[in-house]
Coordinates of N, CA and C in Angstrom, one line a residue:
Chain A
G1 N 15.6 -18.9 -23.8 CA 14.5 -18.5 -24.5 C 13.9 -17.2 -24.1
A2 N 13.0 -16.6 -24.9 CA 12.4 -15.3 -24.6 C 11.6 -15.4 -23.4
G3 N 11.7 -14.3 -22.6 CA 10.9 -14.2 -21.4 C 9.7 -13.4 -21.7
V4 N 9.0 -13.0 -20.6 CA 7.8 -12.1 -20.8 C 8.3 -10.7 -21.1
S5 N 7.7 -10.1 -22.1 CA 8.1 -8.8 -22.5 C 6.9 -7.9 -22.4
Q6 N 7.2 -6.6 -22.0 CA 6.1 -5.6 -21.9 C 6.5 -4.3 -22.6
S7 N 5.5 -3.6 -23.1 CA 5.8 -2.4 -23.7 C 4.6 -1.4 -23.5
P8 N 4.9 -0.1 -23.4 CA 6.2 0.5 -23.4 C 6.9 0.2 -22.0
S9 N 8.2 0.5 -21.8 CA 8.8 0.4 -20.5 C 8.4 1.5 -19.6
N10 N 8.2 2.7 -20.2 CA 7.8 3.9 -19.5 C 6.7 4.6 -20.3
K11 N 5.8 5.1 -19.6 CA 4.7 5.9 -20.2 C 4.3 7.0 -19.3
V12 N 4.4 8.2 -19.9 CA 4.0 9.4 -19.2 C 2.8 10.0 -20.0
T13 N 1.7 10.2 -19.2 CA 0.5 10.7 -19.9 C -0.2 11.8 -19.0
E14 N -1.1 12.5 -19.6 CA -1.8 13.5 -18.9 C -3.1 13.0 -18.3
K15 N -3.5 13.5 -17.2 CA -4.7 13.1 -16.6 C -5.8 13.2 -17.6
G16 N -6.7 12.1 -17.6 CA -7.8 12.1 -18.4 C -7.6 11.4 -19.8
K17 N -6.4 11.1 -20.1 CA -6.1 10.4 -21.3 C -6.2 8.9 -21.1
D18 N -6.4 8.2 -22.2 CA -6.4 6.7 -22.1 C -5.0 6.2 -22.4
V19 N -4.7 5.0 -21.8 CA -3.4 4.4 -22.1 C -3.6 2.9 -22.4
E20 N -2.7 2.3 -23.2 CA -2.7 0.9 -23.4 C -1.4 0.3 -23.1
L21 N -1.4 -0.7 -22.3 CA -0.1 -1.4 -21.9 C -0.2 -2.8 -22.5
R22 N 1.0 -3.2 -23.0 CA 1.0 -4.5 -23.7 C 1.9 -5.5 -23.0
C23 N 1.5 -6.8 -23.1 CA 2.2 -7.9 -22.5 C 2.3 -9.0 -23.5
D24 N 3.5 -9.5 -23.7 CA 3.8 -10.7 -24.5 C 4.2 -11.8 -23.6
P25 N 3.4 -12.8 -23.3 CA 3.8 -13.8 -22.4 C 4.8 -14.8 -23.0
I26 N 5.3 -15.7 -22.2 CA 6.2 -16.8 -22.7 C 5.3 -17.7 -23.6
S27 N 5.8 -18.0 -24.7 CA 5.1 -18.9 -25.7 C 4.7 -20.2 -25.0
G28 N 3.4 -20.5 -25.2 CA 2.9 -21.7 -24.6 C 2.4 -21.7 -23.2
H29 N 2.6 -20.5 -22.6 CA 2.1 -20.4 -21.2 C 0.6 -20.1 -21.3
T30 N -0.2 -20.9 -20.5 CA -1.6 -20.8 -20.5 C -2.2 -19.6 -19.7
A31 N -1.5 -19.4 -18.6 CA -2.1 -18.4 -17.7 C -1.3 -17.0 -17.8
L32 N -2.0 -15.9 -17.7 CA -1.4 -14.6 -17.8 C -2.1 -13.7 -16.7
Y33 N -1.2 -13.0 -16.0 CA -1.7 -12.2 -14.9 C -1.2 -10.7 -15.1
W34 N -2.0 -9.8 -14.6 CA -1.6 -8.4 -14.5 C -1.6 -8.0 -13.0
Y35 N -0.5 -7.3 -12.6 CA -0.4 -6.8 -11.2 C -0.1 -5.3 -11.3
R36 N -0.3 -4.6 -10.2 CA 0.1 -3.2 -10.2 C 0.9 -3.0 -8.9
Q37 N 1.9 -2.2 -9.0 CA 2.8 -2.0 -7.8 C 3.0 -0.5 -7.7
S38 N 2.4 0.1 -6.6 CA 2.6 1.5 -6.3 C 3.9 1.6 -5.6
L39 N 4.4 2.8 -5.5 CA 5.8 3.1 -5.0 C 5.9 2.5 -3.6
G40 N 6.9 1.7 -3.4 CA 7.2 1.1 -2.1 C 6.2 0.1 -1.6
Q41 N 5.3 -0.4 -2.4 CA 4.3 -1.3 -2.0 C 4.5 -2.7 -2.6
G42 N 3.8 -3.6 -2.1 CA 3.8 -4.9 -2.7 C 2.9 -4.9 -4.0
L43 N 2.8 -6.1 -4.6 CA 2.0 -6.2 -5.8 C 0.5 -6.4 -5.5
E44 N -0.3 -5.7 -6.3 CA -1.7 -5.8 -6.2 C -2.3 -6.5 -7.4
F45 N -3.0 -7.6 -7.2 CA -3.5 -8.4 -8.4 C -4.6 -7.6 -9.1
L46 N -4.6 -7.6 -10.4 CA -5.6 -6.9 -11.2 C -6.5 -7.9 -11.9
I47 N -5.9 -8.7 -12.7 CA -6.8 -9.6 -13.6 C -6.0 -10.8 -14.0
Y48 N -6.7 -11.9 -14.3 CA -6.1 -13.2 -14.5 C -6.8 -13.8 -15.7
F49 N -6.0 -14.3 -16.7 CA -6.5 -15.0 -17.9 C -6.1 -16.4 -17.8
Q50 N -7.0 -17.3 -18.0 CA -6.7 -18.8 -18.0 C -7.2 -19.4 -19.2
G51 N -6.3 -19.7 -20.2 CA -6.7 -20.3 -21.4 C -7.8 -19.5 -22.1
N52 N -8.8 -20.2 -22.5 CA -9.9 -19.6 -23.2 C -11.1 -19.3 -22.3
S53 N -10.9 -19.5 -21.0 CA -12.0 -19.2 -20.0 C -12.1 -17.7 -19.8
A54 N -13.3 -17.4 -19.2 CA -13.6 -16.0 -18.9 C -12.5 -15.5 -17.9
P55 N -12.0 -14.3 -18.0 CA -11.0 -13.8 -17.1 C -11.5 -13.6 -15.7
D56 N -10.7 -13.7 -14.7 CA -11.0 -13.3 -13.4 C -10.6 -11.8 -13.2
K57 N -11.7 -11.0 -13.2 CA -11.5 -9.5 -13.1 C -11.6 -8.9 -11.7
S58 N -11.6 -9.8 -10.7 CA -11.9 -9.4 -9.4 C -11.0 -8.3 -8.8
G59 N -9.8 -8.2 -9.3 CA -8.8 -7.2 -8.8 C -8.9 -5.9 -9.5
L60 N -9.6 -5.7 -10.5 CA -9.6 -4.4 -11.2 C -10.2 -3.4 -10.3
P61 N -9.5 -2.2 -10.1 CA -9.9 -1.2 -9.1 C -11.2 -0.4 -9.5
S62 N -11.4 -0.3 -10.8 CA -12.6 0.5 -11.2 C -12.9 0.1 -12.6
D63 N -14.1 0.6 -13.1 CA -14.5 0.2 -14.5 C -13.7 1.0 -15.5
R64 N -12.7 1.8 -15.1 CA -11.9 2.5 -16.1 C -10.8 1.5 -16.6
F65 N -10.6 0.4 -15.8 CA -9.6 -0.6 -16.2 C -10.3 -1.8 -16.9
S66 N -9.6 -2.2 -18.0 CA -10.1 -3.4 -18.7 C -8.9 -4.0 -19.3
A67 N -9.0 -5.3 -19.7 CA -7.9 -6.0 -20.3 C -8.5 -7.1 -21.2
E68 N -7.7 -7.4 -22.2 CA -8.1 -8.5 -23.1 C -6.9 -9.3 -23.5
R69 N -7.1 -10.5 -23.9 CA -6.1 -11.4 -24.3 C -6.5 -12.0 -25.6
T70 N -5.8 -11.6 -26.7 CA -6.2 -12.1 -28.0 C -5.5 -13.4 -28.4
G71 N -6.2 -14.3 -28.9 CA -5.7 -15.6 -29.4 C -4.9 -16.4 -28.3
G72 N -5.3 -16.1 -27.0 CA -4.6 -16.8 -25.9 C -3.2 -16.5 -25.8
S73 N -2.7 -15.3 -26.3 CA -1.3 -15.0 -26.2 C -1.2 -13.5 -25.7
V74 N -1.0 -12.6 -26.6 CA -0.7 -11.2 -26.2 C -1.9 -10.6 -25.4
S75 N -1.6 -9.8 -24.4 CA -2.6 -9.2 -23.6 C -2.4 -7.7 -23.6
T76 N -3.5 -6.9 -23.6 CA -3.5 -5.5 -23.5 C -4.3 -5.0 -22.3
L77 N -3.7 -4.2 -21.4 CA -4.4 -3.6 -20.3 C -4.7 -2.2 -20.7
T78 N -5.9 -1.8 -20.6 CA -6.3 -0.4 -21.0 C -6.8 0.3 -19.8
I79 N -6.4 1.5 -19.6 CA -6.8 2.4 -18.5 C -7.4 3.6 -19.2
Q80 N -8.7 3.8 -19.0 CA -9.4 5.0 -19.6 C -9.4 6.1 -18.6
R81 N -9.4 7.3 -19.1 CA -9.5 8.5 -18.3 C -8.6 8.5 -17.1
T82 N -7.3 8.3 -17.4 CA -6.3 8.1 -16.3 C -6.4 9.2 -15.2
Q83 N -6.1 8.7 -14.0 CA -6.0 9.6 -12.8 C -4.6 9.5 -12.3
Q84 N -4.3 10.5 -11.5 CA -2.9 10.5 -10.9 C -2.7 9.3 -10.0
E85 N -3.7 8.8 -9.4 CA -3.5 7.6 -8.5 C -3.3 6.3 -9.3
D86 N -3.4 6.4 -10.6 CA -3.1 5.3 -11.5 C -1.6 5.1 -11.7
S87 N -0.8 6.1 -11.3 CA 0.6 6.1 -11.5 C 1.2 4.9 -10.7
A88 N 1.9 4.0 -11.3 CA 2.4 2.8 -10.7 C 3.2 2.1 -11.8
V89 N 3.8 1.0 -11.3 CA 4.5 0.0 -12.3 C 3.5 -1.1 -12.5
Y90 N 3.2 -1.4 -13.7 CA 2.2 -2.4 -14.1 C 3.0 -3.6 -14.6
L91 N 2.9 -4.7 -13.9 CA 3.6 -5.9 -14.1 C 2.7 -7.0 -14.7
C92 N 3.3 -7.7 -15.7 CA 2.6 -8.8 -16.3 C 3.4 -10.1 -16.0
A93 N 2.7 -11.2 -15.8 CA 3.4 -12.4 -15.5 C 2.6 -13.6 -16.3
S94 N 3.3 -14.6 -16.6 CA 2.7 -15.8 -17.2 C 3.2 -17.0 -16.5
S95 N 2.4 -18.1 -16.6 CA 2.8 -19.4 -16.0 C 2.3 -20.5 -16.9
P96 N 3.0 -21.6 -16.9 CA 2.6 -22.7 -17.9 C 1.3 -23.3 -17.6
L97 N 0.8 -23.4 -16.4 CA -0.4 -24.1 -16.1 C -1.5 -23.2 -15.7
A98 N -2.7 -23.6 -16.0 CA -3.8 -22.8 -15.5 C -4.5 -23.4 -14.4
G99 N -5.0 -22.6 -13.5 CA -5.7 -23.2 -12.3 C -4.8 -23.7 -11.3
V100 N -3.5 -23.6 -11.4 CA -2.6 -24.1 -10.4 C -1.7 -22.9 -10.0
T101 N -1.5 -22.7 -8.8 CA -0.7 -21.6 -8.4 C 0.8 -22.1 -8.4
D102 N 1.5 -21.7 -9.4 CA 2.9 -22.2 -9.5 C 3.8 -21.0 -9.8
T103 N 5.0 -21.3 -10.2 CA 5.9 -20.2 -10.5 C 5.4 -19.3 -11.6
Q104 N 5.5 -18.0 -11.3 CA 5.1 -17.0 -12.3 C 6.3 -16.3 -12.8
Y105 N 6.3 -16.1 -14.1 CA 7.5 -15.4 -14.8 C 7.0 -14.0 -15.1
F106 N 7.8 -13.1 -14.5 CA 7.4 -11.7 -14.7 C 8.1 -11.0 -15.8
G107 N 7.4 -10.0 -16.4 CA 8.0 -9.1 -17.3 C 8.7 -8.0 -16.6
P108 N 9.4 -7.1 -17.3 CA 10.1 -6.0 -16.6 C 9.2 -4.8 -16.1
G109 N 7.9 -4.9 -16.6 CA 7.0 -3.9 -16.1 C 6.9 -2.6 -17.0
T110 N 5.8 -1.9 -16.9 CA 5.6 -0.6 -17.5 C 5.4 0.4 -16.4
R111 N 6.3 1.4 -16.3 CA 6.1 2.4 -15.3 C 5.2 3.5 -15.9
L112 N 4.1 3.7 -15.3 CA 3.1 4.7 -15.8 C 3.1 5.9 -14.9
T113 N 3.3 7.0 -15.5 CA 3.2 8.3 -14.7 C 2.1 9.1 -15.3
V114 N 1.1 9.5 -14.4 CA 0.0 10.3 -14.9 C 0.2 11.7 -14.3
L115 N 0.4 12.7 -15.1 CA 0.7 14.1 -14.7 C -0.6 14.8 -14.4
Chain B
S1 N -6.7 -8.3 -1.5 CA -6.3 -8.0 -0.1 C -4.9 -8.6 0.1
Q2 N -4.2 -8.0 1.0 CA -2.8 -8.5 1.3 C -2.9 -9.7 2.1
Q3 N -2.0 -10.7 1.8 CA -2.0 -12.0 2.5 C -0.7 -12.0 3.3
G4 N 0.4 -11.7 2.7 CA 1.7 -11.9 3.4 C 2.2 -10.5 4.0
E5 N 2.8 -10.7 5.1 CA 3.5 -9.5 5.7 C 4.9 -9.9 6.0
E6 N 5.8 -9.1 5.3 CA 7.3 -9.4 5.6 C 7.8 -8.6 6.7
D7 N 8.8 -9.2 7.3 CA 9.4 -8.6 8.5 C 10.9 -8.9 8.5
P8 N 11.8 -8.0 8.6 CA 11.6 -6.6 8.7 C 11.2 -5.9 7.4
Q9 N 10.8 -4.6 7.5 CA 10.6 -3.9 6.2 C 11.9 -3.6 5.5
A10 N 12.9 -3.3 6.3 CA 14.2 -3.0 5.7 C 15.3 -3.7 6.6
L11 N 16.4 -4.1 5.9 CA 17.5 -4.8 6.6 C 18.8 -4.4 5.9
S12 N 19.7 -4.0 6.7 CA 21.0 -3.6 6.2 C 22.1 -4.4 6.9
I13 N 22.9 -5.1 6.1 CA 24.0 -5.9 6.6 C 25.3 -5.8 5.9
Q14 N 26.3 -6.3 6.4 CA 27.6 -6.3 5.7 C 27.8 -7.6 4.9
E15 N 28.5 -7.4 3.8 CA 28.8 -8.5 2.9 C 29.4 -9.7 3.8
G16 N 28.9 -10.9 3.5 CA 29.4 -12.1 4.2 C 28.5 -12.5 5.3
E17 N 27.7 -11.5 5.8 CA 26.8 -11.9 6.9 C 25.5 -12.6 6.3
N18 N 24.8 -13.2 7.2 CA 23.5 -13.9 6.8 C 22.4 -12.9 6.9
A19 N 21.4 -13.1 6.0 CA 20.2 -12.2 6.1 C 19.0 -13.1 6.3
T20 N 18.2 -12.8 7.2 CA 17.0 -13.5 7.5 C 15.7 -12.6 7.4
M21 N 14.8 -13.1 6.5 CA 13.6 -12.3 6.3 C 12.4 -13.2 6.7
N22 N 11.4 -12.7 7.3 CA 10.2 -13.5 7.7 C 9.0 -13.0 7.0
C23 N 8.0 -13.9 6.9 CA 6.8 -13.7 6.2 C 5.7 -14.4 7.0
S24 N 4.6 -13.6 7.3 CA 3.4 -14.2 7.9 C 2.3 -14.1 7.0
Y25 N 1.4 -15.0 7.0 CA 0.2 -15.0 6.1 C -1.0 -15.4 6.9
K26 N -2.2 -15.2 6.3 CA -3.4 -15.3 7.1 C -4.3 -16.5 6.9
T27 N -4.3 -17.0 5.6 CA -5.3 -18.1 5.3 C -4.5 -19.4 5.0
S28 N -5.1 -20.5 4.9 CA -4.5 -21.7 4.5 C -4.0 -21.6 3.1
I29 N -2.9 -22.2 2.8 CA -2.3 -22.1 1.5 C -1.9 -23.5 0.9
N30 N -1.7 -23.5 -0.4 CA -1.2 -24.7 -1.1 C 0.4 -24.6 -1.2
N31 N 0.9 -23.4 -1.4 CA 2.3 -23.2 -1.4 C 2.7 -21.7 -1.1
L32 N 3.9 -21.5 -0.9 CA 4.4 -20.2 -0.6 C 5.7 -20.0 -1.5
Q33 N 5.8 -18.8 -2.1 CA 6.9 -18.5 -2.9 C 7.7 -17.3 -2.4
W34 N 8.9 -17.2 -2.8 CA 9.7 -16.0 -2.5 C 10.2 -15.5 -3.9
Y35 N 10.1 -14.2 -4.0 CA 10.5 -13.5 -5.2 C 11.5 -12.4 -4.9
R36 N 12.3 -12.0 -5.8 CA 13.3 -10.9 -5.6 C 13.0 -9.9 -6.7
Q37 N 13.1 -8.6 -6.3 CA 12.9 -7.5 -7.2 C 14.0 -6.5 -7.1
N38 N 14.6 -6.2 -8.2 CA 15.7 -5.2 -8.3 C 15.1 -3.9 -8.8
S39 N 15.4 -2.8 -8.2 CA 15.1 -1.5 -8.7 C 13.6 -1.3 -9.1
G40 N 12.7 -1.9 -8.4 CA 11.3 -1.7 -8.6 C 10.7 -2.2 -10.0
R41 N 11.4 -3.1 -10.6 CA 10.9 -3.6 -11.9 C 10.5 -5.1 -11.8
G42 N 10.8 -5.9 -12.8 CA 10.3 -7.2 -12.8 C 10.8 -8.1 -11.6
L43 N 10.0 -9.0 -11.3 CA 10.3 -9.9 -10.2 C 10.9 -11.2 -10.7
V44 N 11.8 -11.8 -9.9 CA 12.4 -13.0 -10.3 C 12.1 -14.1 -9.2
H45 N 11.6 -15.2 -9.7 CA 11.2 -16.3 -8.8 C 12.5 -16.9 -8.1
L46 N 12.5 -17.0 -6.8 CA 13.6 -17.6 -6.1 C 13.4 -19.1 -5.8
I47 N 12.2 -19.3 -5.1 CA 12.0 -20.6 -4.5 C 10.5 -20.8 -4.2
L48 N 10.0 -22.0 -4.3 CA 8.7 -22.3 -4.0 C 8.7 -23.5 -3.0
I49 N 7.9 -23.3 -1.9 CA 7.8 -24.4 -0.9 C 6.3 -24.8 -0.8
R50 N 6.0 -26.0 -0.8 CA 4.7 -26.5 -0.8 C 4.2 -26.7 0.7
S51 N 2.9 -26.7 0.9 CA 2.4 -26.7 2.3 C 2.8 -27.9 3.0
N52 N 3.2 -29.0 2.3 CA 3.5 -30.3 3.1 C 5.1 -30.3 3.3
E53 N 5.8 -29.3 2.9 CA 7.2 -29.2 3.1 C 7.5 -28.3 4.2
R54 N 8.6 -28.6 4.9 CA 9.0 -27.7 6.1 C 10.2 -26.9 5.8
E55 N 11.1 -27.4 4.9 CA 12.3 -26.7 4.6 C 12.8 -27.0 3.2
K56 N 13.4 -26.0 2.6 CA 13.9 -26.2 1.2 C 15.1 -25.4 1.0
H57 N 16.1 -25.9 0.2 CA 17.3 -25.2 0.0 C 17.5 -25.0 -1.5
S58 N 18.1 -23.9 -1.9 CA 18.5 -23.6 -3.2 C 19.8 -22.8 -3.2
G59 N 20.9 -23.4 -3.4 CA 22.2 -22.6 -3.4 C 22.4 -22.0 -2.0
R60 N 22.5 -20.6 -1.9 CA 22.7 -19.9 -0.7 C 21.4 -19.6 0.0
L61 N 20.3 -20.1 -0.6 CA 18.9 -19.8 0.0 C 18.4 -21.0 0.8
R62 N 17.8 -20.6 1.9 CA 17.1 -21.7 2.7 C 15.8 -21.1 3.1
V63 N 14.7 -21.8 2.8 CA 13.4 -21.4 3.2 C 12.8 -22.4 4.1
T64 N 12.1 -21.9 5.1 CA 11.3 -22.8 6.0 C 9.9 -22.3 6.0
L65 N 9.0 -23.3 6.3 CA 7.6 -23.0 6.3 C 7.0 -23.7 7.6
D66 N 6.3 -22.9 8.3 CA 5.6 -23.4 9.5 C 4.1 -23.1 9.3
T67 N 3.3 -24.1 8.8 CA 1.9 -23.9 8.5 C 1.1 -23.7 9.8
S68 N 1.6 -24.2 10.9 CA 0.8 -24.1 12.2 C 0.9 -22.6 12.6
K69 N 2.0 -22.0 12.3 CA 2.1 -20.6 12.7 C 1.9 -19.6 11.5
K70 N 1.6 -20.2 10.4 CA 1.3 -19.4 9.2 C 2.5 -18.5 9.0
S71 N 3.7 -19.0 8.9 CA 4.9 -18.2 8.7 C 5.9 -18.9 7.9
S72 N 6.8 -18.1 7.3 CA 7.9 -18.6 6.5 C 9.1 -17.7 6.8
S73 N 10.3 -18.3 6.6 CA 11.5 -17.5 6.6 C 12.4 -17.8 5.4
L74 N 13.1 -16.7 5.0 CA 14.0 -16.8 3.9 C 15.4 -16.5 4.5
L75 N 16.3 -17.4 4.4 CA 17.7 -17.1 4.9 C 18.6 -17.1 3.7
I76 N 19.4 -16.0 3.5 CA 20.4 -15.9 2.5 C 21.7 -15.9 3.3
T77 N 22.5 -17.0 3.0 CA 23.8 -17.1 3.7 C 24.9 -16.4 2.9
A78 N 26.0 -16.0 3.6 CA 27.2 -15.4 3.0 C 26.8 -14.4 2.0
S79 N 26.0 -13.4 2.4 CA 25.4 -12.4 1.5 C 26.5 -11.6 0.7
R80 N 26.1 -11.2 -0.5 CA 26.9 -10.4 -1.4 C 26.3 -9.1 -1.7
A81 N 27.0 -8.1 -2.1 CA 26.5 -6.8 -2.5 C 25.4 -7.0 -3.6
A82 N 25.6 -8.0 -4.4 CA 24.6 -8.2 -5.5 C 23.3 -8.8 -5.0
D83 N 23.2 -9.1 -3.7 CA 21.9 -9.6 -3.2 C 21.0 -8.4 -2.8
T84 N 21.6 -7.2 -2.9 CA 20.8 -6.0 -2.6 C 19.6 -6.0 -3.5
A85 N 18.4 -6.0 -2.9 CA 17.1 -6.0 -3.6 C 16.0 -6.0 -2.6
S86 N 14.8 -6.0 -3.2 CA 13.6 -6.2 -2.3 C 13.1 -7.7 -2.5
Y87 N 12.7 -8.3 -1.4 CA 12.3 -9.7 -1.4 C 10.9 -9.8 -0.9
F88 N 10.1 -10.5 -1.7 CA 8.7 -10.6 -1.4 C 8.3 -12.1 -1.2
C89 N 7.4 -12.3 -0.3 CA 6.8 -13.6 -0.2 C 5.4 -13.5 -0.9
A90 N 5.0 -14.6 -1.4 CA 3.7 -14.6 -2.2 C 3.0 -16.0 -1.9
T91 N 1.7 -15.9 -1.7 CA 1.0 -17.1 -1.5 C -0.2 -17.2 -2.4
D92 N -0.7 -18.4 -2.6 CA -2.0 -18.5 -3.2 C -3.1 -18.3 -2.1
A93 N -4.3 -18.4 -2.5 CA -5.4 -18.2 -1.6 C -5.9 -19.5 -1.0
G94 N -5.2 -20.6 -1.3 CA -5.5 -21.9 -0.7 C -6.7 -22.5 -1.4
G95 N -7.0 -23.7 -1.0 CA -8.2 -24.4 -1.5 C -8.2 -24.5 -3.0
G96 N -9.3 -24.2 -3.7 CA -9.3 -24.3 -5.1 C -9.0 -23.0 -5.8
S97 N -8.1 -22.2 -5.2 CA -7.8 -20.9 -5.8 C -7.3 -21.0 -7.2
Q98 N -7.6 -19.9 -8.0 CA -7.4 -19.9 -9.4 C -6.0 -19.5 -9.9
G99 N -5.2 -19.2 -9.0 CA -3.8 -19.1 -9.4 C -3.1 -17.7 -9.2
N100 N -3.9 -16.6 -8.9 CA -3.2 -15.4 -8.7 C -2.5 -15.4 -7.4
L101 N -1.4 -14.8 -7.3 CA -0.6 -14.7 -6.1 C -0.9 -13.5 -5.3
I102 N -0.8 -13.6 -4.0 CA -1.1 -12.5 -3.1 C 0.3 -12.2 -2.4
F103 N 0.7 -11.0 -2.6 CA 2.1 -10.5 -2.2 C 2.0 -9.7 -0.9
G104 N 3.1 -9.8 -0.2 CA 3.3 -8.9 0.9 C 4.0 -7.6 0.4
K105 N 4.3 -6.7 1.3 CA 4.9 -5.4 0.9 C 6.4 -5.5 0.7
G106 N 7.0 -6.6 1.2 CA 8.5 -6.9 0.9 C 9.4 -6.4 2.0
T107 N 10.6 -7.0 1.9 CA 11.7 -6.6 2.8 C 12.8 -6.0 1.8
K108 N 13.2 -4.8 2.1 CA 14.3 -4.2 1.3 C 15.6 -4.5 2.0
L109 N 16.4 -5.3 1.3 CA 17.7 -5.7 1.8 C 18.8 -4.9 1.2
S110 N 19.7 -4.4 2.0 CA 20.9 -3.7 1.5 C 22.1 -4.4 2.1
V111 N 23.0 -4.9 1.2 CA 24.2 -5.5 1.6 C 25.4 -4.6 1.3
K112 N 26.1 -4.2 2.3 CA 27.1 -3.2 2.1 C 28.5 -4.0 1.9
P113 N 29.2 -3.5 0.9 CA 30.5 -4.2 0.6 C 31.6 -3.9 1.6

């Protein structure tokens, strides 16, 4: 079956521009997560959606970052006024259950480069 | 904040040898997972071990968990060149945590043919 998909796979933008990154989770998965991975580093949690509940935004690094999940499915991560330190691979994951830490299924990521 | 710390940061072995990677974490957990990442892109789930388990096997993978030492190890037996990748341990935050995983920085494994 279809896995988690993300688009675009690569995005190059100029400092100060806004970008939108998209995630299509596995159909039926309740939970959706966004992580960020800087070069050579582990994954940094950004935000977590659980069904129709309010998202856990505790990992967002600044108010320039926001995310939404429409209809409990597709999610968009928006970065406003991008900075060079935003350059990273942005990974989305989904899992079947909410509120339970279980296997997460990752998309291929979006590599963001801010010039 | 970072929960897991993998050790070593990098490991280079010959094909056929075993590879052992270790992970230490800081707080109590419900489970610990190992993921593999090729070329800095999507992660693939390898194995999950729950806090009441001490050892788990999956094919050539063997994972141990010592909750008293807050550590885990991943053993890959009879390694192959295709095992070359970065390996991450990930934990939940324990208790009633909401589900996001906390990752270490990973071990970069290189298996030479």
